[in-house]
């Protein structure tokens, strides 16, 4: 069930973010390269040592080739996987298995997007398929709204509970100088926000920002020599169940219900062992669905689980401690930022540092709740 | 093997006023959108069948464009044949379309092309 995974054989040795919020005058490729340069330096390595390149850009389907050329590298392996915002968690799975096998020695996973400065609209060419497009749903908001409507119907979830997710994310963002959306945000303000695609209002949607992030992975022996504490990768699992929302089997259960348990089995832990949770919150309903599917509460209980600030600072479970896609940053694909925040928490250097983090989970979502991938990171004490 | 791919065949039938689905011979499973083989099994022994057109609203969202454009609903419909598709329900105010509403398919026209729409089944 767990699949074969080299638990603790590889680690994140370096990480960086760059240009979060607004980064006018930069291209997406420049931003990804800059984050990559910072992460390689953070790992105490040189760019010349990178022999595995993993990248996804919003506006370049051959981004791996573009970045190799830009950096003047000749990687032994290049991957620009396209599973939406979960791509980077899948990159971690690929990099870990390739590093452990000796296929590559140093993996750079990077991402950059000037989505905000570059025009303010989604710069990704992704949209509804031919069977949905004639009905003109708002892509992707209406897909998530349809899933939320089923969750409301089946489990009694409410807009107030969705609002709890947005309010918690803002409270975390207010403690993170890097977060783009700052300032007070209350439940009533979220409930009064302009409705976009019911039950999703504009305050239930992620930000549109610029931003770049990168991590460098190496085998654990080498990561131990890096300037910063190694962040071993304990498990990384992906699952894809559909693309279009109309083809999602059960609109209230995502493929995280598969990727999560497989990642836990690889890591040899359960949800109760996780100290901090970073979930891909493109919309408020995501957080509720993923808390359920990753086993932090029973199916259908996610709405009640997040009530009364339970996932906000001081709550029972720290979720999206950087402010998430809802209030920290969302440059089109958020996945790598969740991984960076999880790794920072393990290293003990997050803006909203949770004391004594040994296990951090980062979960990525791509498409319309379609492709799901879960990464479990540990401290040196966990291997 | 047909002279065209299943998608083109389906669209040609729609233009002739027919709403088709595919049914796998071995499992009896009905599937949509049209494709070359039964999803999952890969079984390519299947037949075109006429859809009953009857279904139930499975999920609904009301899109609120900037005024003066009125709100409009987009739905997922579960056909009685156990397939799901995106569509719209016409003749019912957007806010009144609820999960569980029984609906009946109709072939309409939009932007010069035939399109599958639904009405309330009681209407």
Short mmCIF file of N, CA and C in Angstrom, two decimals, chain A residues 21 86 216 229 245-246 348:
data_model
loop_
_atom_site.label_atom_id
_atom_site.label_comp_id
_atom_site.label_asym_id
_atom_site.label_seq_id
_atom_site.Cartn_x
_atom_site.Cartn_y
_atom_site.Cartn_z
N UNK A 21 4.35 38.56 -3.57
CA UNK A 21 3.46 39.73 -3.57
C UNK A 21 3.50 40.38 -4.93
N UNK A 86 -0.05 20.68 -7.97
CA UNK A 86 0.56 19.56 -7.24
C UNK A 86 1.88 19.13 -7.88
N UNK A 216 16.33 22.79 -2.93
CA UNK A 216 17.41 21.94 -3.44
C UNK A 216 17.41 20.66 -2.62
N UNK A 229 20.07 23.07 8.75
CA UNK A 229 19.66 21.71 9.13
C UNK A 229 19.01 20.98 7.96
N UNK A 245 -14.27 18.74 -13.36
CA UNK A 245 -15.09 18.53 -12.15
C UNK A 245 -16.26 17.62 -12.44
N UNK A 246 -16.81 17.66 -13.67
CA UNK A 246 -17.96 16.81 -13.99
C UNK A 246 -17.59 15.33 -14.01
N UNK A 348 13.01 25.35 11.87
CA UNK A 348 12.85 26.24 13.02
C UNK A 348 13.01 27.70 12.68
#
